[in-house]
Short mmCIF file of C-alpha atoms and ligand atoms in Angstrom, two decimals:
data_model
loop_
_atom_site.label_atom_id
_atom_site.label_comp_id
_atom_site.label_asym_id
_atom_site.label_seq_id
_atom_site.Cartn_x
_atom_site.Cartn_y
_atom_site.Cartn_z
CA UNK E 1 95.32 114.54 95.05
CA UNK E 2 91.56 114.45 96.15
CA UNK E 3 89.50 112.27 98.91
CA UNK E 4 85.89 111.03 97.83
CA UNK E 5 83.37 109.53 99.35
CA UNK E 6 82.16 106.49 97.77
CA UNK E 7 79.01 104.92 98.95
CA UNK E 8 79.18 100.83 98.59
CA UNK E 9 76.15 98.59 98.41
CA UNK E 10 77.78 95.05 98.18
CA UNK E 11 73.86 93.37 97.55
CA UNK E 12 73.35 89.93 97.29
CA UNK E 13 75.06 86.31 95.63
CA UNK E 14 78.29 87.56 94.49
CA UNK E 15 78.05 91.03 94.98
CA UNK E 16 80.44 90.86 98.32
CA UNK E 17 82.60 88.71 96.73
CA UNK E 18 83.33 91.30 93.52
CA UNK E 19 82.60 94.34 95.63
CA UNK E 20 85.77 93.46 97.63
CA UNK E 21 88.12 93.13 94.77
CA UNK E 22 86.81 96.23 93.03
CA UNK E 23 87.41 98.55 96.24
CA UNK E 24 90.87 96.77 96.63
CA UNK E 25 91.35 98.10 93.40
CA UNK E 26 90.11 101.74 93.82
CA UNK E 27 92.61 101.39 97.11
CA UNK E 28 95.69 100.47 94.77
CA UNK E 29 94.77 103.40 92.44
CA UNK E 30 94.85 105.75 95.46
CA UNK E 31 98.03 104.62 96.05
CA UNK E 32 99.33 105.08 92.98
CA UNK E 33 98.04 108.82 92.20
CA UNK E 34 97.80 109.74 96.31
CA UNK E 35 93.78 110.38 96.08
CA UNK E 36 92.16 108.85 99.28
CA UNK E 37 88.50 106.98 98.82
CA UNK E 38 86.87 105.86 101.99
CA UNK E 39 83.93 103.78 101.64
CA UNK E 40 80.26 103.25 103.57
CA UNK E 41 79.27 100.46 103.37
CA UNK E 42 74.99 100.18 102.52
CA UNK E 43 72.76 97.09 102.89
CA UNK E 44 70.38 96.91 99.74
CA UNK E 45 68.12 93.64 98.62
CA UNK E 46 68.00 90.26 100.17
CA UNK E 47 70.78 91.09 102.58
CA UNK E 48 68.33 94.31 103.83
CA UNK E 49 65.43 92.63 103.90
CA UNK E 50 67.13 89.62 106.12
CA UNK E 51 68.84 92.43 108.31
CA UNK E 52 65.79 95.15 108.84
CA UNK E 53 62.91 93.61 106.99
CA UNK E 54 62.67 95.63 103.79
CA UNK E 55 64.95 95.31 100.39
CA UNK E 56 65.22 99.19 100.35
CA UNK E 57 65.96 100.93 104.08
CA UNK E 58 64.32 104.25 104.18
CA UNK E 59 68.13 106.43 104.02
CA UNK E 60 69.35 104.66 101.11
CA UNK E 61 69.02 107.22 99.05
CA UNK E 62 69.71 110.33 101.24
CA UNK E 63 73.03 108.51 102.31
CA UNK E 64 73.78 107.66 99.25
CA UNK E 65 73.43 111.61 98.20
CA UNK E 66 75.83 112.32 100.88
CA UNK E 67 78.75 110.68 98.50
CA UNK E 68 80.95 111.79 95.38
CA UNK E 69 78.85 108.00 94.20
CA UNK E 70 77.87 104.78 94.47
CA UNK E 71 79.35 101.07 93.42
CA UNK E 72 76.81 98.41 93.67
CA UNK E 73 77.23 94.66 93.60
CA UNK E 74 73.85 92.98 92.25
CA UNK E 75 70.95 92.16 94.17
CA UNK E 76 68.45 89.09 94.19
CA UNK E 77 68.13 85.60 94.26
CA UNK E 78 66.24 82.20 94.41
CA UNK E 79 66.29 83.05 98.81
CA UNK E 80 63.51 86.08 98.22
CA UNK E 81 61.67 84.91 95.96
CA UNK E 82 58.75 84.25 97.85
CA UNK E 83 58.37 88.30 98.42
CA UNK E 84 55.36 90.29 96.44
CA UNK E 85 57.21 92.01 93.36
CA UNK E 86 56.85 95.05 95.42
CA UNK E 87 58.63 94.04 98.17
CA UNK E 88 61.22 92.29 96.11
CA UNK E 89 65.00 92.99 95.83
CA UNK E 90 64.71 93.65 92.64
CA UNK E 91 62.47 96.13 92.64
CA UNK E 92 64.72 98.21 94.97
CA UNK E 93 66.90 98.94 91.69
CA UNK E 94 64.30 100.62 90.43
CA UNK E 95 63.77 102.62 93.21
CA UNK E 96 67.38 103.40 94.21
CA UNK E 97 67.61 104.08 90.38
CA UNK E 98 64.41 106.64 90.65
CA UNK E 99 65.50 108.51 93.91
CA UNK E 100 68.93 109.12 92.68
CA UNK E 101 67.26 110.46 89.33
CA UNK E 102 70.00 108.17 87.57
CA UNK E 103 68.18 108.38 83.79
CA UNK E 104 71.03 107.45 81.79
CA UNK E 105 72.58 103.93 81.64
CA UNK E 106 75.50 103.94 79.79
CA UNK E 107 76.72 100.15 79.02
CA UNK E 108 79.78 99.39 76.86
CA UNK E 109 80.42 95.88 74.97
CA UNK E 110 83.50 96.05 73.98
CA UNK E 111 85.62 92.80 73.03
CA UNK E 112 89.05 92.19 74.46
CA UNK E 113 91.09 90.96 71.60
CA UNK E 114 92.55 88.08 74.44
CA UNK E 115 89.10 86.94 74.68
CA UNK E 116 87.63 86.66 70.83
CA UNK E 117 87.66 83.04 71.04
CA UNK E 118 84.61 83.03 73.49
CA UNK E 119 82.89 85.13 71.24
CA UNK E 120 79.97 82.79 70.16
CA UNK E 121 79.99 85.02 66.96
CA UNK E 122 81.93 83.84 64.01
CA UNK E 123 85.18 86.33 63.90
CA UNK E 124 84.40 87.34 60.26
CA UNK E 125 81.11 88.87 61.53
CA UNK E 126 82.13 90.24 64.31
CA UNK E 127 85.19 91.96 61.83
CA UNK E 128 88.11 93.21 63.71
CA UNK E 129 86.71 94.61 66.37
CA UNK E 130 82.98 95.01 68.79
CA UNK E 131 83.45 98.40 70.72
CA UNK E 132 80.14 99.52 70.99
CA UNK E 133 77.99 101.92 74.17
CA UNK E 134 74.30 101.18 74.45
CA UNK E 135 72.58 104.64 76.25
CA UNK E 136 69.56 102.68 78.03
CA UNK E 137 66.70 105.67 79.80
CA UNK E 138 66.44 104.14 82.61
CA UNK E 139 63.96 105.96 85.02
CA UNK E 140 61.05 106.19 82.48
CA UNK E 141 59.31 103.69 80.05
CA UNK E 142 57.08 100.93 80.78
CA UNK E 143 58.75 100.02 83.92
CA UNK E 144 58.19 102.90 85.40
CA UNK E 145 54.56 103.51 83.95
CA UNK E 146 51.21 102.88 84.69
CA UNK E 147 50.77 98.85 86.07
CA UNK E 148 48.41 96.66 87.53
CA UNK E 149 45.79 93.48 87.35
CA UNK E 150 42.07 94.32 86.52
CA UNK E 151 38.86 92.30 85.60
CA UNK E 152 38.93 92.32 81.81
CA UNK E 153 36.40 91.26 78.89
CA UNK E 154 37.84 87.79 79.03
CA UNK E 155 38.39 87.71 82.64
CA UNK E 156 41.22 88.73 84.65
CA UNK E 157 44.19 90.93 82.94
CA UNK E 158 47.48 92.89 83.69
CA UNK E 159 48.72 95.83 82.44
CA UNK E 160 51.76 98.01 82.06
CA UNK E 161 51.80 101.11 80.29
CA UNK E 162 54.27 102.78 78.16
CA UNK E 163 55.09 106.21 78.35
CA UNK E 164 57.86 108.93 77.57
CA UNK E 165 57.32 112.70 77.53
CA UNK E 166 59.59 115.04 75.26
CA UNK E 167 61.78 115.91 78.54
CA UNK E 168 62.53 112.38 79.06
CA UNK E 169 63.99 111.94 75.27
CA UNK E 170 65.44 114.91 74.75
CA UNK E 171 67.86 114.51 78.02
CA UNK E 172 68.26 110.88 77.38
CA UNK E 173 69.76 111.32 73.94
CA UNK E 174 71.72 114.62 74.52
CA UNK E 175 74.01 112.15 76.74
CA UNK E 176 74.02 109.81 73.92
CA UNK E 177 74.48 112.66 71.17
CA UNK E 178 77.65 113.87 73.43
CA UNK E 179 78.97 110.28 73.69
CA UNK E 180 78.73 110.04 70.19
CA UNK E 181 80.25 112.79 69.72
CA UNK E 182 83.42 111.81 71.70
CA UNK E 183 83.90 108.27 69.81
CA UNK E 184 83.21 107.39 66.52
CA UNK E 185 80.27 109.82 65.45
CA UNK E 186 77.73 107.15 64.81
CA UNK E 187 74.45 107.33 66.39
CA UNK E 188 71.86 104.48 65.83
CA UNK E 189 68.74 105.28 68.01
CA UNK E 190 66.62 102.06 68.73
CA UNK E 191 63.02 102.35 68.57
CA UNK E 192 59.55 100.42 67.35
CA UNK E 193 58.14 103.53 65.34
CA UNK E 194 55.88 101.00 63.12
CA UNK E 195 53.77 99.77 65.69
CA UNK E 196 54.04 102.29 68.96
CA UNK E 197 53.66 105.67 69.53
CA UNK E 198 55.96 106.04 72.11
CA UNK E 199 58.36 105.40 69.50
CA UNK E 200 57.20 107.57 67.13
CA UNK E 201 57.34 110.04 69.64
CA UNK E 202 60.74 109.10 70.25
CA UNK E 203 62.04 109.44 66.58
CA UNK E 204 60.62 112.16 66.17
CA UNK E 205 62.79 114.19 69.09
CA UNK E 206 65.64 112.72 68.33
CA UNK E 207 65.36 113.33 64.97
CA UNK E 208 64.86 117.58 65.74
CA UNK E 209 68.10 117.04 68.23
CA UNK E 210 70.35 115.79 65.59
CA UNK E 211 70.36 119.72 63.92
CA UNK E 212 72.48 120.50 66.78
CA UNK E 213 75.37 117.38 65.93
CA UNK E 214 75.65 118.00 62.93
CA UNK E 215 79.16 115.68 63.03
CA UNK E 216 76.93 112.72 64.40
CA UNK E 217 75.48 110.53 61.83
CA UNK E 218 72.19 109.70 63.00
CA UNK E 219 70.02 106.48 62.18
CA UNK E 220 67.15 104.34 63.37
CA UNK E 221 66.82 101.25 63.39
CA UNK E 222 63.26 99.18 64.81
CA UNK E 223 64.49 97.01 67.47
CA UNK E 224 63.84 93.69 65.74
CA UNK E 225 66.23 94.56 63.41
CA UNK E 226 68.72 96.06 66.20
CA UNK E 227 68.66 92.59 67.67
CA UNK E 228 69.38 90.57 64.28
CA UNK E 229 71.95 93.10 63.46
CA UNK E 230 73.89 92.66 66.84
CA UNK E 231 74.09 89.13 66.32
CA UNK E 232 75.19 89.77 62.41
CA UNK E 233 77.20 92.65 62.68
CA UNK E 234 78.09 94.08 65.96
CA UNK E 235 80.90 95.82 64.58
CA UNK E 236 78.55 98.39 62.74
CA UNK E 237 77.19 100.03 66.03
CA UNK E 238 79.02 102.84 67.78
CA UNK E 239 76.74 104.47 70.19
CA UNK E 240 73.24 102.91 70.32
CA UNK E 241 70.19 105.26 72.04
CA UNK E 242 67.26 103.22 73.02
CA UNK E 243 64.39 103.11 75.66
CA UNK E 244 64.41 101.62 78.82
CA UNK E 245 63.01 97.63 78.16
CA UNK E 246 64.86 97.79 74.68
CA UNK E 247 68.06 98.86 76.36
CA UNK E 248 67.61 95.98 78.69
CA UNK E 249 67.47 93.23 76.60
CA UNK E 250 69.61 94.37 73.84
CA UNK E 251 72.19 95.55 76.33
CA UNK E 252 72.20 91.09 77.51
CA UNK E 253 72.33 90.07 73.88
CA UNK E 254 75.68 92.95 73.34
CA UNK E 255 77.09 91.38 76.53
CA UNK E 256 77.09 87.81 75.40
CA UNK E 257 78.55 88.46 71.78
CA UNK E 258 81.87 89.93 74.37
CA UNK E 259 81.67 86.38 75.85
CA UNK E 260 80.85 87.16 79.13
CA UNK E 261 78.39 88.82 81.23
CA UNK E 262 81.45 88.67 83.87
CA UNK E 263 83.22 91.57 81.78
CA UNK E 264 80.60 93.75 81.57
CA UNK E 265 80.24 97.49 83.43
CA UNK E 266 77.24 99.62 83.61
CA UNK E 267 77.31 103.28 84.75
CA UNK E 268 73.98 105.07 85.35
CA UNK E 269 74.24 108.67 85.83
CA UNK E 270 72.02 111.55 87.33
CA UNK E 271 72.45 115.21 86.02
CA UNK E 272 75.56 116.58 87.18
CA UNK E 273 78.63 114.17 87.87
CA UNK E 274 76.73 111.50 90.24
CA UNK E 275 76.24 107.92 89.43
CA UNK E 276 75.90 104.26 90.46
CA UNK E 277 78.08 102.04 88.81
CA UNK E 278 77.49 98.36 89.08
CA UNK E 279 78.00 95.06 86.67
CA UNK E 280 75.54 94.27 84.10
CA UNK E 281 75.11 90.95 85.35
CA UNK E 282 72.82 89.71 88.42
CA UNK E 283 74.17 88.09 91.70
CA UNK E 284 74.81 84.88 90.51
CA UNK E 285 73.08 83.17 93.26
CA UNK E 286 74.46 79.65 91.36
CA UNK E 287 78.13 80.30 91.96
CA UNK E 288 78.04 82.45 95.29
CA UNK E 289 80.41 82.10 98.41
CA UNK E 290 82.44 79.73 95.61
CA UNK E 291 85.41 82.43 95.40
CA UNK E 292 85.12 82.01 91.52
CA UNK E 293 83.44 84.82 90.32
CA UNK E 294 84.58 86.85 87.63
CA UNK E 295 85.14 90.66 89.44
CA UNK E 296 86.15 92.24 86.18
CA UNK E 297 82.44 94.09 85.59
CA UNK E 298 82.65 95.39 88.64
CA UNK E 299 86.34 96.43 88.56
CA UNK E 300 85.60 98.47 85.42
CA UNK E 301 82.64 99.92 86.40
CA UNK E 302 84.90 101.16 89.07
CA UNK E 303 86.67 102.44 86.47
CA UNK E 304 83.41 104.55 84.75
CA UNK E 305 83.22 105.42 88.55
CA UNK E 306 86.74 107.05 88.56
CA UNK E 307 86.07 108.99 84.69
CA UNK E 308 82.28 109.78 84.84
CA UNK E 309 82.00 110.79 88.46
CA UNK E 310 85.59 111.90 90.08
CA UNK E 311 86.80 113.28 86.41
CA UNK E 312 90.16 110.81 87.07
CA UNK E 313 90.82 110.16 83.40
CA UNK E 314 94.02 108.71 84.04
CA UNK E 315 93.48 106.72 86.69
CA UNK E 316 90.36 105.18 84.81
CA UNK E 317 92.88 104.67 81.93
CA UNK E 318 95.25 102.46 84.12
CA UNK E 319 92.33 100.18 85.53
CA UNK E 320 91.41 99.46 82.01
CA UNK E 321 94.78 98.83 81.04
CA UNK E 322 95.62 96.59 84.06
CA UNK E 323 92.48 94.52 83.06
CA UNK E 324 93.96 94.15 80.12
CA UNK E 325 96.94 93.37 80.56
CA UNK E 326 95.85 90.60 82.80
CA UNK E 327 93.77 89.13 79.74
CA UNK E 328 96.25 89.49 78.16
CA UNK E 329 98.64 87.47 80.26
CA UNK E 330 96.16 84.96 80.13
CA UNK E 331 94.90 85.09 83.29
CA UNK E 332 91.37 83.71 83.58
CA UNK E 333 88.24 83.18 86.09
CA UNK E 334 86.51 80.00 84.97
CA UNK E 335 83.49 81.51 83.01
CA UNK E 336 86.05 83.10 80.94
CA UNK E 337 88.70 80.62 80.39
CA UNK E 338 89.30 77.86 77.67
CA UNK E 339 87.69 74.62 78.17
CA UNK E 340 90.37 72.52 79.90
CA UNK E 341 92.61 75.97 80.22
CA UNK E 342 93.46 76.70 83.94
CA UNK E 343 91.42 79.21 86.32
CA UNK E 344 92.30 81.54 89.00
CA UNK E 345 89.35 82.31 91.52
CA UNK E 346 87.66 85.87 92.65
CA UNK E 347 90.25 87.26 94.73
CA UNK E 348 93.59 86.03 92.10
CA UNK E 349 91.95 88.21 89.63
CA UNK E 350 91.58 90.80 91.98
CA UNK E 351 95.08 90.57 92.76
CA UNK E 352 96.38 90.61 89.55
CA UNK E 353 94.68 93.67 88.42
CA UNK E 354 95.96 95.34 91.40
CA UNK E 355 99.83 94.31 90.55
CA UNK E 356 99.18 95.93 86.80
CA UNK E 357 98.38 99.31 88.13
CA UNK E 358 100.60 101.73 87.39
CA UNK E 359 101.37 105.33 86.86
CA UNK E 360 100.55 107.67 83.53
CA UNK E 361 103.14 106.13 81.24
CA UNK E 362 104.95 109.04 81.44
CA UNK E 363 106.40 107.67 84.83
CA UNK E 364 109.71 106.36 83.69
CA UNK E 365 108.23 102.79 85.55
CA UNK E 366 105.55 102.43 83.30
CA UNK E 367 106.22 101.46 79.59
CA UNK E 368 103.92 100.82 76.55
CA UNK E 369 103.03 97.04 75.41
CA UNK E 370 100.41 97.54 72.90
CA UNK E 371 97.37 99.22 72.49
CA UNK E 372 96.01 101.19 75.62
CA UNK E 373 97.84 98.20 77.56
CA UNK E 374 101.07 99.14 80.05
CA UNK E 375 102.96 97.62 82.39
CA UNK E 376 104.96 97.56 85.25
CA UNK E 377 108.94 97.64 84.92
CA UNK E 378 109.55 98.10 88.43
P1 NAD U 1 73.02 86.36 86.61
O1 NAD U 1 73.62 87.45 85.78
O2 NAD U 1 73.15 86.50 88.06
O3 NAD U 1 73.68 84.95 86.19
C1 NAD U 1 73.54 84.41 84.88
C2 NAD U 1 74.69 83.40 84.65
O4 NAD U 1 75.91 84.12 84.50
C3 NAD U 1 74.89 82.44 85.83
O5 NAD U 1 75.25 81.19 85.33
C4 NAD U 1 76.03 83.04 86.60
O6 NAD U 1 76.80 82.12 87.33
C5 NAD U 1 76.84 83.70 85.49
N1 NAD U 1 77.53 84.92 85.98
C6 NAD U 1 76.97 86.12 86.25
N2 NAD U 1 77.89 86.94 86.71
C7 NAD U 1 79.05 86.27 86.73
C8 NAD U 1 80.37 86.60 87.13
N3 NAD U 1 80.71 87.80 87.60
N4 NAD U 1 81.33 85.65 87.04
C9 NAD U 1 81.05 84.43 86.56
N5 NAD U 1 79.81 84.05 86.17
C10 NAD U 1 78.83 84.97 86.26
O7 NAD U 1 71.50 86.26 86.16
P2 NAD U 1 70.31 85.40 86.79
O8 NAD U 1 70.82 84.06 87.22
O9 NAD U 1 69.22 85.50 85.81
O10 NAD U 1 69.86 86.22 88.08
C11 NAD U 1 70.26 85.91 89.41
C12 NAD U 1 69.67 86.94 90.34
O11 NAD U 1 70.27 88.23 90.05
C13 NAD U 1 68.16 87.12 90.17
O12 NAD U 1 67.60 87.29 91.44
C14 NAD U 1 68.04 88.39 89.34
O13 NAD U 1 66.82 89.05 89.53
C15 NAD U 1 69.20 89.17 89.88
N6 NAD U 1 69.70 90.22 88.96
C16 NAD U 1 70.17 91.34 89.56
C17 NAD U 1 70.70 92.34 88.77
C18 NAD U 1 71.25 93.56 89.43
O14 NAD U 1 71.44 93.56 90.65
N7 NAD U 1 71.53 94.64 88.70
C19 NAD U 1 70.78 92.19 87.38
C20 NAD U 1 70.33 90.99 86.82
C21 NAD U 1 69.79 90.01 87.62
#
């Protein structure tokens, strides 16, 4: 029976909207196992910089470090767009990301057997199942290096630099050796050792860690390949370790072969048990204040919240059974659902994932459907 402190950044667009349902979750596990969360509540973004004039308010991260961790909404859209790309919401993920020293995104695509028919994949490449966890390093890389405009031999030019030192690698893919280590044992570390030396640099420490998992099977893949390979084969990945820009994009292309970036979590932890744990997607500025926004990636990243940070096993278990179970009672937000199949909006979902939470199934309430699903009797 614990209390935590949970920092909550709502953001822009949608982020409110799923925010909401996600804590009324976390309330209805509290309930359930008798922990108490209470919640303060942070303006990040577009909604900062309209309230106090800058995307990221000087104590956003030394609040934030006051809490067990943080559950963020998204943050942007078409109303900021006119700010420098310093000054843009955007670029406040980077820096919340920086100041919390959260270097390890951990994203997992995995398909809900309910939802294979949005898969855009044909099912006999896909096989029976996608499960896969992309380990993104997230504070280093070319967003984070060297940048700028400068007068050139042909003119004006821009820049960004690439860089990684052996520290940055090593801790990077120990979390993704250890990951590896407690799934399937496959390790496929995504790189572009042909043409950069970043990469090479990156093999090569990666390569000298694997002596120490000696159960993981290590590969490498360039990340050309990586990308043809997710759309051939997804099922062939377990854990994938890549840099920061490859982890971006490959980590959009895994999301889309689950059908939706509206199922998607993302957890990005700091040494220790802190971390910020938002959707993958953005704030959806094109369906915002609708009510019909899919709150299921930020429902289970408030599930990585309750495993990664709080060590609640269990009660991450029954959020991801509860979602689903509500897949697989057919319930569906509109980016998810059939053509021509009926919808429920933000806060049904919400609800519906609430009413599926239940105890360990142990508890003479609960029983087993199938798979990691369970139910409510009572
Ligand atoms: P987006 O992810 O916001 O939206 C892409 C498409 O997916 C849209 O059609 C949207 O309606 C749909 N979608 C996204 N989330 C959904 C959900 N939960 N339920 C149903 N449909 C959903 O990407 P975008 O349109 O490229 O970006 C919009 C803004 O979000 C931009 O300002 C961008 O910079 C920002 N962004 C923020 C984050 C973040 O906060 N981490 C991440 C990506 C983009």
């Amino acid at each position: 029976m614990g209390t935590y402190r949970i920092a909550v950044i709502p953001g822009d667009g949608i982020g409110s909207e799923i925010v909401a349902e996600a804590l009324k979750v976390l309330d209805k596990v509290g309930q359930t196992f008798g922990h108490s969360f209470t919640y303060t509540q942070l303006l990040m973004g577009g909604a900062a910089y309209d309230a106090v004039g800058t995307c990221f308010p000087e104590d956003t991260v030394p609040v934030c470090r006051e809490h067990d961790a943080v559950l963020l909404g998204a943050v942007g859209g078409p109303r900021w767009d006119h700010l420098s790309g310093a000054e843009r919401p955007e670029k406040a993920l980077l820096k919340i990301r920086e100041g919390l020293g959260l270097y390890a995104n951990l994203r997992p695509a995995l398909m809900h057997r309910a939802l294979s028919a949005a898969c855009p994949i044909k099912q006999e490449h896909v096989g029976d199942s996608m499960d896969l966890l992309i380990v993104r390093e997230l504070t280093g890389g070319i967003y984070f290096g060297e940048h700028g405009w400068r007068e050139g031999r042909y003119g004006q030019e821009a820049y960004d630099v690439e860089r990684y030192s052996e520290m940055e690698i090593r801790r990077i893919a120990k979390v993704a050796f250890e990951a590896a280590m407690t799934r399937r044992k496959n390790l496929v570390s995504v790189d572009k050792a042909n043409v950069l030396e970043t990469s090479r640099f990156w093999r090569r420490v990666v390569t000298e860690m694997s002596a120490g998992y000696p159960e993981v099977t290590l590969s490498h893949m360039y990340v050309d390949n990586a990308a043809m390979q997710l759309v051939h084969r997804p099922s062939q990945f377990d854990v994938i370790l890549t840099s920061n820009m490859f982890g971006d994009i490959l980590s959009d292309e895994a999301s889309m072969i689950t059908g939706s970036l509206g199922m998607l979590p993302s957890a990005s932890l700091a040494d220790g048990s802190f971390g910020l744990y938002e959707p993958s997607h953005g704030s959806a500025p094109d369906i915002a204040g609708k009510g019909i926004a899919n709150p299921l990636a930020t429902i289970l990243s408030a599930s990585m919240l309750l495993r990664y940070s709080l060590g609640l096993n269990a009660e991450a278990d029954a959020v991801d059974a509860a979602v689903t179970a509500v897949l697989d009672a057919g319930i569906r937000t509109c980016d998810i659902a059939e053509p021509g199949k009926p919808s429920v909006g933000t806060a049904d979902m919400g609800k519906a994932v609430c009413e599926r939470i239940c105890p360990p199934p142990s508890d003479t309430k609960c029983a087993s459907l199938h798979g990691e699903a369970r139910f409510c009797l009572a």
